[in-house]
Amino acid sequence: MSITGGAVLLVVIWFMTLFIVLPIIMRTQAEDGDVVPGTHEGAPSNFRLGRTMLMTTLFAVPIWIGVVAIILSGIVTVDMLDWNNYLGERVPN
């Protein structure tokens, strides 16, 4: 795996984790009972971007380390995922 591939993998895992973390830690205006006129009840009441990014990073980095370890160890390879033989026959090294 190249450095660029590892960085792209980290960004993808980070954003996937962000979309999981966001609804867990967010409190809406309706939950707080203080809906600002002209806004939706589901709008965040006190959104803290720094805390959200920190929690996302703390969850995403160990997941990324695990995925990179699996890829680099060879437990899962591209050949194992090519069930329909789209890549053609490969000669083993």
PDB file of C-alpha atoms in Angstrom:
ATOM      1  CA  MET A   1       0.000   0.000   0.000  1.00  0.00           C
ATOM      2  CA  SER A   2       1.346   3.396  -0.961  1.00  0.00           C
ATOM      3  CA  ILE A   3       1.303   6.479   1.261  1.00  0.00           C
ATOM      4  CA  THR A   4      -1.359   8.023  -0.946  1.00  0.00           C
ATOM      5  CA  GLY A   5      -3.485   4.874  -0.749  1.00  0.00           C
ATOM      6  CA  GLY A   6      -3.189   4.854   3.039  1.00  0.00           C
ATOM      7  CA  ALA A   7      -4.156   8.529   3.242  1.00  0.00           C
ATOM      8  CA  VAL A   8      -7.175   8.021   0.992  1.00  0.00           C
ATOM      9  CA  LEU A   9      -8.237   5.017   3.062  1.00  0.00           C
ATOM     10  CA  LEU A  10      -7.953   7.095   6.246  1.00  0.00           C
ATOM     11  CA  VAL A  11     -10.080   9.901   4.776  1.00  0.00           C
ATOM     12  CA  VAL A  12     -12.773   7.451   3.636  1.00  0.00           C
ATOM     13  CA  ILE A  13     -12.880   5.709   7.025  1.00  0.00           C
ATOM     14  CA  TRP A  14     -12.845   9.077   8.835  1.00  0.00           C
ATOM     15  CA  PHE A  15     -15.868  10.388   6.937  1.00  0.00           C
ATOM     16  CA  MET A  16     -17.767   7.118   7.325  1.00  0.00           C
ATOM     17  CA  THR A  17     -17.096   7.297  11.057  1.00  0.00           C
ATOM     18  CA  LEU A  18     -18.187  10.953  11.117  1.00  0.00           C
ATOM     19  CA  PHE A  19     -21.584  10.041   9.693  1.00  0.00           C
ATOM     20  CA  ILE A  20     -21.972   7.433  12.438  1.00  0.00           C
ATOM     21  CA  VAL A  21     -20.781   9.719  15.276  1.00  0.00           C
ATOM     22  CA  LEU A  22     -22.803  12.796  14.267  1.00  0.00           C
ATOM     23  CA  PRO A  23     -26.293  11.560  15.176  1.00  0.00           C
ATOM     24  CA  ILE A  24     -25.033   9.939  18.378  1.00  0.00           C
ATOM     25  CA  ILE A  25     -23.593  13.065  20.031  1.00  0.00           C
ATOM     26  CA  MET A  26     -25.813  15.756  18.501  1.00  0.00           C
ATOM     27  CA  ARG A  27     -28.577  17.312  20.589  1.00  0.00           C
ATOM     28  CA  THR A  28     -31.414  18.934  18.682  1.00  0.00           C
ATOM     29  CA  GLN A  29     -33.270  22.104  19.570  1.00  0.00           C
ATOM     30  CA  ALA A  30     -36.416  20.041  20.171  1.00  0.00           C
ATOM     31  CA  GLU A  31     -34.583  17.854  22.718  1.00  0.00           C
ATOM     32  CA  ASP A  32     -33.382  20.945  24.570  1.00  0.00           C
ATOM     33  CA  GLY A  33     -36.826  22.559  24.399  1.00  0.00           C
ATOM     34  CA  ASP A  34     -35.441  25.798  22.949  1.00  0.00           C
ATOM     35  CA  VAL A  35     -36.437  26.057  19.281  1.00  0.00           C
ATOM     36  CA  VAL A  36     -35.264  29.302  17.662  1.00  0.00           C
ATOM     37  CA  PRO A  37     -38.039  30.815  15.528  1.00  0.00           C
ATOM     38  CA  GLY A  38     -37.449  30.197  11.825  1.00  0.00           C
ATOM     39  CA  THR A  39     -35.341  27.065  12.315  1.00  0.00           C
ATOM     40  CA  HIS A  40     -36.219  23.398  12.163  1.00  0.00           C
ATOM     41  CA  GLU A  41     -36.728  21.470  15.390  1.00  0.00           C
ATOM     42  CA  GLY A  42     -34.075  18.992  14.287  1.00  0.00           C
ATOM     43  CA  ALA A  43     -31.385  21.673  13.984  1.00  0.00           C
ATOM     44  CA  PRO A  44     -28.431  21.295  16.374  1.00  0.00           C
ATOM     45  CA  SER A  45     -28.791  23.305  19.560  1.00  0.00           C
ATOM     46  CA  ASN A  46     -25.138  23.531  20.573  1.00  0.00           C
ATOM     47  CA  PHE A  47     -22.978  21.968  17.880  1.00  0.00           C
ATOM     48  CA  ARG A  48     -19.313  21.666  18.852  1.00  0.00           C
ATOM     49  CA  LEU A  49     -17.267  20.899  15.768  1.00  0.00           C
ATOM     50  CA  GLY A  50     -13.982  20.391  17.622  1.00  0.00           C
ATOM     51  CA  ARG A  51     -15.410  17.754  19.941  1.00  0.00           C
ATOM     52  CA  THR A  52     -17.096  15.991  17.034  1.00  0.00           C
ATOM     53  CA  MET A  53     -13.878  15.913  15.005  1.00  0.00           C
ATOM     54  CA  LEU A  54     -11.880  14.651  17.995  1.00  0.00           C
ATOM     55  CA  MET A  55     -14.331  11.827  18.722  1.00  0.00           C
ATOM     56  CA  THR A  56     -14.432  10.886  15.037  1.00  0.00           C
ATOM     57  CA  THR A  57     -10.638  10.754  14.900  1.00  0.00           C
ATOM     58  CA  LEU A  58     -10.422   8.672  18.081  1.00  0.00           C
ATOM     59  CA  PHE A  59     -12.757   6.087  16.557  1.00  0.00           C
ATOM     60  CA  ALA A  60     -11.446   6.229  12.978  1.00  0.00           C
ATOM     61  CA  VAL A  61      -7.703   5.808  13.607  1.00  0.00           C
ATOM     62  CA  PRO A  62      -7.930   2.383  15.327  1.00  0.00           C
ATOM     63  CA  ILE A  63     -10.309   1.181  12.608  1.00  0.00           C
ATOM     64  CA  TRP A  64      -7.850   2.420   9.970  1.00  0.00           C
ATOM     65  CA  ILE A  65      -4.931   0.697  11.712  1.00  0.00           C
ATOM     66  CA  GLY A  66      -6.871  -2.572  11.717  1.00  0.00           C
ATOM     67  CA  VAL A  67      -7.775  -2.306   8.024  1.00  0.00           C
ATOM     68  CA  VAL A  68      -4.186  -1.419   7.065  1.00  0.00           C
ATOM     69  CA  ALA A  69      -2.878  -4.357   9.116  1.00  0.00           C
ATOM     70  CA  ILE A  70      -5.252  -6.723   7.308  1.00  0.00           C
ATOM     71  CA  ILE A  71      -4.258  -5.355   3.899  1.00  0.00           C
ATOM     72  CA  LEU A  72      -0.503  -5.406   4.547  1.00  0.00           C
ATOM     73  CA  SER A  73      -0.524  -8.873   6.133  1.00  0.00           C
ATOM     74  CA  GLY A  74      -2.161 -10.393   3.067  1.00  0.00           C
ATOM     75  CA  ILE A  75      -5.065 -11.941   4.957  1.00  0.00           C
ATOM     76  CA  VAL A  76      -7.379 -10.405   2.339  1.00  0.00           C
ATOM     77  CA  THR A  77      -6.123  -9.788  -1.193  1.00  0.00           C
ATOM     78  CA  VAL A  78      -7.674  -8.406  -4.375  1.00  0.00           C
ATOM     79  CA  ASP A  79      -7.738 -11.908  -5.849  1.00  0.00           C
ATOM     80  CA  MET A  80      -9.924 -13.107  -2.981  1.00  0.00           C
ATOM     81  CA  LEU A  81     -12.448 -10.348  -3.697  1.00  0.00           C
ATOM     82  CA  ASP A  82     -12.601 -11.011  -7.472  1.00  0.00           C
ATOM     83  CA  TRP A  83     -15.444 -13.543  -7.310  1.00  0.00           C
ATOM     84  CA  ASN A  84     -16.589 -13.054 -10.928  1.00  0.00           C
ATOM     85  CA  ASN A  85     -13.061 -13.189 -12.394  1.00  0.00           C
ATOM     86  CA  TYR A  86     -13.211  -9.625 -13.718  1.00  0.00           C
ATOM     87  CA  LEU A  87      -9.447  -9.243 -13.369  1.00  0.00           C
ATOM     88  CA  GLY A  88      -8.663 -12.437 -15.293  1.00  0.00           C
ATOM     89  CA  GLU A  89      -6.392 -15.264 -14.279  1.00  0.00           C
ATOM     90  CA  ARG A  90      -3.404 -14.142 -12.271  1.00  0.00           C
ATOM     91  CA  VAL A  91      -0.147 -15.959 -12.035  1.00  0.00           C
ATOM     92  CA  PRO A  92       0.926 -16.449  -8.408  1.00  0.00           C
ATOM     93  CA  ASN A  93       4.276 -14.900  -7.431  1.00  0.00           C
TER      94      ASN A  93
END
